[in-house]
Amino acid sequence: MFHAQILTLFPEFFDSPLSCSIPKRAIQSGIVTVDTIQIRDFATDKHHKVDDSPYGGGPGMLMKPEPVVASIRAARDKHPDTHVVMLTPSGARFTQAKALEFTEKSGITLLCGRYEGFDERICDYVDEELSLGDYVLSGGEPAALCVLDAVIRLLPEVLGSPESAVLDSFTEEGILDWPHYTRPELFEGKAVPEVLLSGNHAEIEKWRRAQAIKRSKKRA
Ligand code: SAM
């Protein structure tokens, strides 16, 4: 069973997305366990402070090292072989290849920041730093959810048809999915490409491949 642990100040963020569709089914069928760990529980002062102002001045607050590192240690105590990922805009870009790589592990721990981010020294306690893209979210939770969702759907037995994941965009590096059509055959004057109605599977495959390459080049 694959384990996911999420270190966060907002565990409730994950309630709704994990209780529907594919993640819900994966959890219910015991393919994955998802545990949230409240970072604030590891603050030892009486106000349970998890943030403080930056040395050198500047706006905003930073996540303090003591509670965050204690929460990472708690995650490692529970799953000693867990792979700890810090979500941060300065990390390497998260990709489909990385999602696939994570499915080979026994589990992951996703560390979510808030405020202006983390005290830099926290980076020494994680295995990897990942970014969702070149934009700034208000917290690591939406990023962690995207990583988790992308990993869960690649775990064996999660998708009804395992072929779906193999044929998805990015499975082959740089190649997007081809265009798809369903009923009706004619929608507001727009027809489904003739070849898809031909029943000629070799031609259909050729057309799909050509379309995927054309679309990938256009969006590169
Ligand atoms: N001051 C930071 C910067 O400019 O890089 C941004 C901090 S952001 C407001 C707060 C938290 O959101 C970060 O610590 C991180 O956990 C998360 N976050 C924001 N954007 C992200 C992204 N593109 N990818 C992953 N995590 C992100």
PDB file of C-alpha atoms and ligand atoms in Angstrom:
ATOM      1  CA  MET A   1       0.000   0.000   0.000  1.00  0.00           C
ATOM      2  CA  PHE A   2       1.282   3.459  -0.955  1.00  0.00           C
ATOM      3  CA  HIS A   3       1.327   6.027   1.874  1.00  0.00           C
ATOM      4  CA  ALA A   4       0.937   9.786   1.566  1.00  0.00           C
ATOM      5  CA  GLN A   5       1.493  12.142   4.462  1.00  0.00           C
ATOM      6  CA  ILE A   6       0.770  15.854   4.238  1.00  0.00           C
ATOM      7  CA  LEU A   7       2.438  18.305   6.613  1.00  0.00           C
ATOM      8  CA  THR A   8       0.191  21.351   6.714  1.00  0.00           C
ATOM      9  CA  LEU A   9      -1.333  24.130   8.794  1.00  0.00           C
ATOM     10  CA  PHE A  10      -4.673  23.481   7.055  1.00  0.00           C
ATOM     11  CA  PRO A  11      -5.537  19.745   7.131  1.00  0.00           C
ATOM     12  CA  GLU A  12      -9.200  20.566   6.360  1.00  0.00           C
ATOM     13  CA  PHE A  13      -8.110  21.802   2.906  1.00  0.00           C
ATOM     14  CA  PHE A  14      -7.850  18.179   1.760  1.00  0.00           C
ATOM     15  CA  ASP A  15     -11.214  16.894   3.049  1.00  0.00           C
ATOM     16  CA  SER A  16     -13.363  17.620   0.030  1.00  0.00           C
ATOM     17  CA  PRO A  17     -10.942  16.810  -2.842  1.00  0.00           C
ATOM     18  CA  LEU A  18      -9.984  13.471  -1.300  1.00  0.00           C
ATOM     19  CA  SER A  19     -13.583  12.502  -0.738  1.00  0.00           C
ATOM     20  CA  CYS A  20     -14.607  12.353  -4.378  1.00  0.00           C
ATOM     21  CA  SER A  21     -13.871  10.465  -7.585  1.00  0.00           C
ATOM     22  CA  ILE A  22     -10.530   8.705  -8.132  1.00  0.00           C
ATOM     23  CA  PRO A  23      -8.734   9.648  -4.866  1.00  0.00           C
ATOM     24  CA  LYS A  24     -11.784   8.600  -2.845  1.00  0.00           C
ATOM     25  CA  ARG A  25     -11.944   5.203  -4.562  1.00  0.00           C
ATOM     26  CA  ALA A  26      -8.191   4.663  -4.189  1.00  0.00           C
ATOM     27  CA  ILE A  27      -8.394   5.388  -0.452  1.00  0.00           C
ATOM     28  CA  GLN A  28     -11.521   3.265   0.045  1.00  0.00           C
ATOM     29  CA  SER A  29     -10.018   0.298  -1.748  1.00  0.00           C
ATOM     30  CA  GLY A  30      -6.876   0.480   0.390  1.00  0.00           C
ATOM     31  CA  ILE A  31      -4.456   1.272  -2.462  1.00  0.00           C
ATOM     32  CA  VAL A  32      -3.335   4.474  -0.764  1.00  0.00           C
ATOM     33  CA  THR A  33      -3.497   5.921   2.754  1.00  0.00           C
ATOM     34  CA  VAL A  34      -3.503   9.695   3.190  1.00  0.00           C
ATOM     35  CA  ASP A  35      -2.687  11.184   6.597  1.00  0.00           C
ATOM     36  CA  THR A  36      -2.518  14.870   7.350  1.00  0.00           C
ATOM     37  CA  ILE A  37      -0.164  16.056  10.069  1.00  0.00           C
ATOM     38  CA  GLN A  38      -0.859  19.439  11.688  1.00  0.00           C
ATOM     39  CA  ILE A  39       2.464  21.310  11.848  1.00  0.00           C
ATOM     40  CA  ARG A  40       1.129  23.540  14.638  1.00  0.00           C
ATOM     41  CA  ASP A  41       0.903  20.499  16.939  1.00  0.00           C
ATOM     42  CA  PHE A  42       4.726  20.525  17.007  1.00  0.00           C
ATOM     43  CA  ALA A  43       5.071  24.121  18.238  1.00  0.00           C
ATOM     44  CA  THR A  44       6.235  23.966  21.822  1.00  0.00           C
ATOM     45  CA  ASP A  45       5.545  27.526  23.028  1.00  0.00           C
ATOM     46  CA  LYS A  46       2.274  28.354  24.741  1.00  0.00           C
ATOM     47  CA  HIS A  47       0.840  30.221  21.699  1.00  0.00           C
ATOM     48  CA  HIS A  48       1.745  27.391  19.288  1.00  0.00           C
ATOM     49  CA  LYS A  49       3.631  29.831  17.091  1.00  0.00           C
ATOM     50  CA  VAL A  50       4.726  28.455  13.724  1.00  0.00           C
ATOM     51  CA  ASP A  51       5.908  31.686  12.048  1.00  0.00           C
ATOM     52  CA  ASP A  52       8.256  34.554  12.763  1.00  0.00           C
ATOM     53  CA  SER A  53       9.588  37.683  11.057  1.00  0.00           C
ATOM     54  CA  PRO A  54      12.601  37.432   8.709  1.00  0.00           C
ATOM     55  CA  TYR A  55      16.101  38.336   9.865  1.00  0.00           C
ATOM     56  CA  GLY A  56      17.304  41.341   7.872  1.00  0.00           C
ATOM     57  CA  GLY A  57      13.800  42.789   7.679  1.00  0.00           C
ATOM     58  CA  GLY A  58      11.236  42.659   4.887  1.00  0.00           C
ATOM     59  CA  PRO A  59       7.537  41.947   4.598  1.00  0.00           C
ATOM     60  CA  GLY A  60       5.652  38.914   5.882  1.00  0.00           C
ATOM     61  CA  MET A  61       6.472  36.014   8.125  1.00  0.00           C
ATOM     62  CA  LEU A  62       8.384  32.772   7.632  1.00  0.00           C
ATOM     63  CA  MET A  63       7.684  29.213   8.767  1.00  0.00           C
ATOM     64  CA  LYS A  64       9.899  28.572  11.777  1.00  0.00           C
ATOM     65  CA  PRO A  65      12.328  25.639  11.605  1.00  0.00           C
ATOM     66  CA  GLU A  66      11.561  23.975  14.970  1.00  0.00           C
ATOM     67  CA  PRO A  67       7.900  22.935  14.449  1.00  0.00           C
ATOM     68  CA  VAL A  68       8.385  22.158  10.750  1.00  0.00           C
ATOM     69  CA  VAL A  69      11.438  19.963  11.324  1.00  0.00           C
ATOM     70  CA  ALA A  70       9.692  18.243  14.257  1.00  0.00           C
ATOM     71  CA  SER A  71       6.729  17.470  11.969  1.00  0.00           C
ATOM     72  CA  ILE A  72       9.092  16.029   9.316  1.00  0.00           C
ATOM     73  CA  ARG A  73      10.669  13.824  11.998  1.00  0.00           C
ATOM     74  CA  ALA A  74       7.212  12.628  13.091  1.00  0.00           C
ATOM     75  CA  ALA A  75       6.413  11.743   9.464  1.00  0.00           C
ATOM     76  CA  ARG A  76       9.702   9.799   9.206  1.00  0.00           C
ATOM     77  CA  ASP A  77       9.035   8.054  12.510  1.00  0.00           C
ATOM     78  CA  LYS A  78       5.739   6.772  11.136  1.00  0.00           C
ATOM     79  CA  HIS A  79       7.145   5.792   7.717  1.00  0.00           C
ATOM     80  CA  PRO A  80      10.964   5.582   7.926  1.00  0.00           C
ATOM     81  CA  ASP A  81      11.289   5.108   4.151  1.00  0.00           C
ATOM     82  CA  THR A  82       9.064   8.059   3.219  1.00  0.00           C
ATOM     83  CA  HIS A  83      10.314  10.515   0.577  1.00  0.00           C
ATOM     84  CA  VAL A  84       9.903  14.067   1.884  1.00  0.00           C
ATOM     85  CA  VAL A  85       9.003  16.727  -0.682  1.00  0.00           C
ATOM     86  CA  MET A  86       8.932  20.446   0.069  1.00  0.00           C
ATOM     87  CA  LEU A  87       6.500  22.394  -2.105  1.00  0.00           C
ATOM     88  CA  THR A  88       8.113  25.692  -3.046  1.00  0.00           C
ATOM     89  CA  PRO A  89       8.182  27.998  -6.095  1.00  0.00           C
ATOM     90  CA  SER A  90      11.997  27.695  -6.047  1.00  0.00           C
ATOM     91  CA  GLY A  91      11.909  23.919  -6.496  1.00  0.00           C
ATOM     92  CA  ALA A  92      12.371  21.858  -9.648  1.00  0.00           C
ATOM     93  CA  ARG A  93       9.280  21.697 -11.857  1.00  0.00           C
ATOM     94  CA  PHE A  94       6.892  18.829 -11.030  1.00  0.00           C
ATOM     95  CA  THR A  95       6.319  16.657 -14.117  1.00  0.00           C
ATOM     96  CA  GLN A  96       4.470  13.517 -15.176  1.00  0.00           C
ATOM     97  CA  ALA A  97       7.837  11.698 -15.119  1.00  0.00           C
ATOM     98  CA  LYS A  98       8.279  12.721 -11.485  1.00  0.00           C
ATOM     99  CA  ALA A  99       4.748  11.519 -10.650  1.00  0.00           C
ATOM    100  CA  LEU A 100       5.613   8.150 -12.204  1.00  0.00           C
ATOM    101  CA  GLU A 101       8.908   8.051 -10.282  1.00  0.00           C
ATOM    102  CA  PHE A 102       6.989   8.581  -7.011  1.00  0.00           C
ATOM    103  CA  THR A 103       4.774   5.554  -7.705  1.00  0.00           C
ATOM    104  CA  GLU A 104       7.927   3.389  -7.444  1.00  0.00           C
ATOM    105  CA  LYS A 105       8.396   4.527  -3.834  1.00  0.00           C
ATOM    106  CA  SER A 106       6.583   3.171  -0.807  1.00  0.00           C
ATOM    107  CA  GLY A 107       5.181   6.631  -0.135  1.00  0.00           C
ATOM    108  CA  ILE A 108       5.672  10.389  -0.037  1.00  0.00           C
ATOM    109  CA  THR A 109       5.416  13.172   2.528  1.00  0.00           C
ATOM    110  CA  LEU A 110       4.387  16.559   1.157  1.00  0.00           C
ATOM    111  CA  LEU A 111       5.434  19.631   3.118  1.00  0.00           C
ATOM    112  CA  CYS A 112       3.181  22.665   2.574  1.00  0.00           C
ATOM    113  CA  GLY A 113       4.399  26.192   3.263  1.00  0.00           C
ATOM    114  CA  ARG A 114       2.411  29.317   4.069  1.00  0.00           C
ATOM    115  CA  TYR A 115       3.217  32.999   4.642  1.00  0.00           C
ATOM    116  CA  GLU A 116       6.406  34.060   2.787  1.00  0.00           C
ATOM    117  CA  GLY A 117       7.658  30.484   2.799  1.00  0.00           C
ATOM    118  CA  PHE A 118      10.193  28.500   4.832  1.00  0.00           C
ATOM    119  CA  ASP A 119      13.274  29.361   6.855  1.00  0.00           C
ATOM    120  CA  GLU A 120      15.998  28.259   4.399  1.00  0.00           C
ATOM    121  CA  ARG A 121      17.532  25.788   6.877  1.00  0.00           C
ATOM    122  CA  ILE A 122      14.435  23.564   6.611  1.00  0.00           C
ATOM    123  CA  CYS A 123      15.606  22.589   3.089  1.00  0.00           C
ATOM    124  CA  ASP A 124      18.345  20.462   4.709  1.00  0.00           C
ATOM    125  CA  TYR A 125      15.704  18.147   6.189  1.00  0.00           C
ATOM    126  CA  VAL A 126      13.797  17.273   2.999  1.00  0.00           C
ATOM    127  CA  ASP A 127      14.678  14.916   0.140  1.00  0.00           C
ATOM    128  CA  GLU A 128      13.508  17.118  -2.688  1.00  0.00           C
ATOM    129  CA  GLU A 129      12.042  20.577  -3.453  1.00  0.00           C
ATOM    130  CA  LEU A 130       9.314  20.780  -6.090  1.00  0.00           C
ATOM    131  CA  SER A 131       7.390  23.607  -7.723  1.00  0.00           C
ATOM    132  CA  LEU A 132       4.110  23.330  -9.542  1.00  0.00           C
ATOM    133  CA  GLY A 133       5.021  26.111 -11.969  1.00  0.00           C
ATOM    134  CA  ASP A 134       6.190  29.669 -12.315  1.00  0.00           C
ATOM    135  CA  TYR A 135       3.496  31.352 -10.254  1.00  0.00           C
ATOM    136  CA  VAL A 136       2.967  31.929  -6.559  1.00  0.00           C
ATOM    137  CA  LEU A 137       0.167  30.198  -4.667  1.00  0.00           C
ATOM    138  CA  SER A 138      -0.871  31.388  -1.216  1.00  0.00           C
ATOM    139  CA  GLY A 139       0.074  28.023   0.261  1.00  0.00           C
ATOM    140  CA  GLY A 140       1.592  24.653  -0.541  1.00  0.00           C
ATOM    141  CA  GLU A 141      -1.734  22.835  -0.105  1.00  0.00           C
ATOM    142  CA  PRO A 142      -3.046  23.253  -3.692  1.00  0.00           C
ATOM    143  CA  ALA A 143       0.382  22.187  -4.966  1.00  0.00           C
ATOM    144  CA  ALA A 144       0.459  19.135  -2.671  1.00  0.00           C
ATOM    145  CA  LEU A 145      -3.019  18.182  -3.831  1.00  0.00           C
ATOM    146  CA  CYS A 146      -1.960  18.320  -7.499  1.00  0.00           C
ATOM    147  CA  VAL A 147       1.104  16.161  -6.812  1.00  0.00           C
ATOM    148  CA  LEU A 148      -0.955  13.685  -4.803  1.00  0.00           C
ATOM    149  CA  ASP A 149      -3.711  13.458  -7.412  1.00  0.00           C
ATOM    150  CA  ALA A 150      -1.223  12.964 -10.261  1.00  0.00           C
ATOM    151  CA  VAL A 151       0.515  10.172  -8.302  1.00  0.00           C
ATOM    152  CA  ILE A 152      -2.650   8.419  -7.098  1.00  0.00           C
ATOM    153  CA  ARG A 153      -4.087   7.976 -10.606  1.00  0.00           C
ATOM    154  CA  LEU A 154      -0.847   6.276 -11.704  1.00  0.00           C
ATOM    155  CA  LEU A 155      -0.836   3.713  -8.886  1.00  0.00           C
ATOM    156  CA  PRO A 156      -1.602   0.155 -10.059  1.00  0.00           C
ATOM    157  CA  GLU A 157      -5.309  -0.744  -9.987  1.00  0.00           C
ATOM    158  CA  VAL A 158      -6.531   2.840  -9.475  1.00  0.00           C
ATOM    159  CA  LEU A 159      -7.841   3.608 -12.963  1.00  0.00           C
ATOM    160  CA  GLY A 160     -10.609   1.414 -14.359  1.00  0.00           C
ATOM    161  CA  SER A 161      -8.597   1.117 -17.567  1.00  0.00           C
ATOM    162  CA  PRO A 162      -4.814   1.126 -16.939  1.00  0.00           C
ATOM    163  CA  GLU A 163      -4.400   2.031 -20.614  1.00  0.00           C
ATOM    164  CA  SER A 164      -5.784   5.540 -19.916  1.00  0.00           C
ATOM    165  CA  ALA A 165      -2.721   6.575 -17.923  1.00  0.00           C
ATOM    166  CA  VAL A 166      -0.329   5.128 -20.498  1.00  0.00           C
ATOM    167  CA  LEU A 167      -1.997   7.125 -23.269  1.00  0.00           C
ATOM    168  CA  ASP A 168      -2.149  10.418 -21.316  1.00  0.00           C
ATOM    169  CA  SER A 169      -0.277  13.568 -22.279  1.00  0.00           C
ATOM    170  CA  PHE A 170       3.400  13.714 -21.204  1.00  0.00           C
ATOM    171  CA  THR A 171       3.745   9.936 -20.733  1.00  0.00           C
ATOM    172  CA  GLU A 172       6.048  10.191 -23.725  1.00  0.00           C
ATOM    173  CA  GLU A 173       8.181  13.243 -22.975  1.00  0.00           C
ATOM    174  CA  GLY A 174       6.927  16.407 -24.689  1.00  0.00           C
ATOM    175  CA  ILE A 175       4.014  14.666 -26.412  1.00  0.00           C
ATOM    176  CA  LEU A 176       0.450  15.751 -25.673  1.00  0.00           C
ATOM    177  CA  ASP A 177      -2.681  13.643 -25.942  1.00  0.00           C
ATOM    178  CA  TRP A 178      -4.480  13.589 -29.306  1.00  0.00           C
ATOM    179  CA  PRO A 179      -7.911  15.251 -29.815  1.00  0.00           C
ATOM    180  CA  HIS A 180     -10.866  13.137 -28.658  1.00  0.00           C
ATOM    181  CA  TYR A 181     -14.479  13.088 -29.871  1.00  0.00           C
ATOM    182  CA  THR A 182     -17.672  11.442 -28.600  1.00  0.00           C
ATOM    183  CA  ARG A 183     -21.352  11.563 -29.668  1.00  0.00           C
ATOM    184  CA  PRO A 184     -23.027  13.357 -31.426  1.00  0.00           C
ATOM    185  CA  GLU A 185     -21.372  12.932 -34.815  1.00  0.00           C
ATOM    186  CA  LEU A 186     -22.359  16.510 -35.724  1.00  0.00           C
ATOM    187  CA  PHE A 187     -22.431  19.265 -33.092  1.00  0.00           C
ATOM    188  CA  GLU A 188     -23.429  22.785 -34.150  1.00  0.00           C
ATOM    189  CA  GLY A 189     -22.058  22.175 -37.642  1.00  0.00           C
ATOM    190  CA  LYS A 190     -18.769  20.658 -36.371  1.00  0.00           C
ATOM    191  CA  ALA A 191     -18.260  17.090 -37.590  1.00  0.00           C
ATOM    192  CA  VAL A 192     -16.207  14.327 -36.018  1.00  0.00           C
ATOM    193  CA  PRO A 193     -13.169  13.657 -38.280  1.00  0.00           C
ATOM    194  CA  GLU A 194     -14.119  11.072 -40.904  1.00  0.00           C
ATOM    195  CA  VAL A 195     -11.219   8.716 -40.098  1.00  0.00           C
ATOM    196  CA  LEU A 196     -12.549   8.082 -36.565  1.00  0.00           C
ATOM    197  CA  LEU A 197     -15.788   6.697 -38.055  1.00  0.00           C
ATOM    198  CA  SER A 198     -13.977   4.509 -40.591  1.00  0.00           C
ATOM    199  CA  GLY A 199     -13.346   1.497 -38.355  1.00  0.00           C
ATOM    200  CA  ASN A 200      -9.833   1.302 -39.859  1.00  0.00           C
ATOM    201  CA  HIS A 201      -7.719   0.986 -36.710  1.00  0.00           C
ATOM    202  CA  ALA A 202      -4.353   1.362 -38.427  1.00  0.00           C
ATOM    203  CA  GLU A 203      -5.511   4.625 -40.043  1.00  0.00           C
ATOM    204  CA  ILE A 204      -7.034   5.829 -36.771  1.00  0.00           C
ATOM    205  CA  GLU A 205      -3.771   5.201 -34.927  1.00  0.00           C
ATOM    206  CA  LYS A 206      -1.784   6.993 -37.658  1.00  0.00           C
ATOM    207  CA  TRP A 207      -4.139   9.988 -37.519  1.00  0.00           C
ATOM    208  CA  ARG A 208      -3.994  10.164 -33.714  1.00  0.00           C
ATOM    209  CA  ARG A 209      -0.203  10.062 -33.682  1.00  0.00           C
ATOM    210  CA  ALA A 210       0.001  12.809 -36.320  1.00  0.00           C
ATOM    211  CA  GLN A 211      -2.488  14.973 -34.398  1.00  0.00           C
ATOM    212  CA  ALA A 212      -0.606  14.490 -31.109  1.00  0.00           C
ATOM    213  CA  ILE A 213       2.668  15.544 -32.745  1.00  0.00           C
ATOM    214  CA  LYS A 214       1.042  18.535 -34.494  1.00  0.00           C
ATOM    215  CA  ARG A 215      -0.558  19.726 -31.244  1.00  0.00           C
ATOM    216  CA  SER A 216       2.657  19.211 -29.241  1.00  0.00           C
ATOM    217  CA  LYS A 217       4.690  21.240 -31.773  1.00  0.00           C
ATOM    218  CA  LYS A 218       2.076  24.022 -31.797  1.00  0.00           C
ATOM    219  CA  ARG A 219       2.114  24.316 -27.994  1.00  0.00           C
ATOM    220  CA  ALA A 220       5.872  23.844 -27.500  1.00  0.00           C
TER     221      ALA A 220
HETATM  222  N1  SAM B   1       7.921  34.055  -0.911  1.00  0.00           N
HETATM  223  C1  SAM B   1       7.791  32.848  -1.665  1.00  0.00           C
HETATM  224  C2  SAM B   1       8.419  33.028  -3.032  1.00  0.00           C
HETATM  225  O1  SAM B   1       8.293  34.108  -3.597  1.00  0.00           O
HETATM  226  O2  SAM B   1       8.994  32.052  -3.550  1.00  0.00           O
HETATM  227  C3  SAM B   1       6.321  32.466  -1.850  1.00  0.00           C
HETATM  228  C4  SAM B   1       5.700  31.909  -0.637  1.00  0.00           C
HETATM  229  S1  SAM B   1       4.072  31.346  -0.970  1.00  0.00           S
HETATM  230  C5  SAM B   1       3.101  32.769  -0.691  1.00  0.00           C
HETATM  231  C6  SAM B   1       3.694  30.312   0.394  1.00  0.00           C
HETATM  232  C7  SAM B   1       3.862  28.835   0.156  1.00  0.00           C
HETATM  233  O3  SAM B   1       3.054  28.423  -0.920  1.00  0.00           O
HETATM  234  C8  SAM B   1       5.255  28.371  -0.219  1.00  0.00           C
HETATM  235  O4  SAM B   1       6.072  28.194   0.909  1.00  0.00           O
HETATM  236  C9  SAM B   1       4.975  27.050  -0.900  1.00  0.00           C
HETATM  237  O5  SAM B   1       4.816  25.994   0.017  1.00  0.00           O
HETATM  238  C10 SAM B   1       3.634  27.316  -1.574  1.00  0.00           C
HETATM  239  N2  SAM B   1       3.759  27.623  -3.003  1.00  0.00           N
HETATM  240  C11 SAM B   1       3.497  28.798  -3.602  1.00  0.00           C
HETATM  241  N3  SAM B   1       3.686  28.742  -4.912  1.00  0.00           N
HETATM  242  C12 SAM B   1       4.069  27.484  -5.189  1.00  0.00           C
HETATM  243  C13 SAM B   1       4.427  26.806  -6.389  1.00  0.00           C
HETATM  244  N4  SAM B   1       4.445  27.412  -7.573  1.00  0.00           N
HETATM  245  N5  SAM B   1       4.763  25.497  -6.297  1.00  0.00           N
HETATM  246  C14 SAM B   1       4.785  24.864  -5.098  1.00  0.00           C
HETATM  247  N6  SAM B   1       4.458  25.466  -3.928  1.00  0.00           N
HETATM  248  C15 SAM B   1       4.105  26.756  -3.971  1.00  0.00           C
END
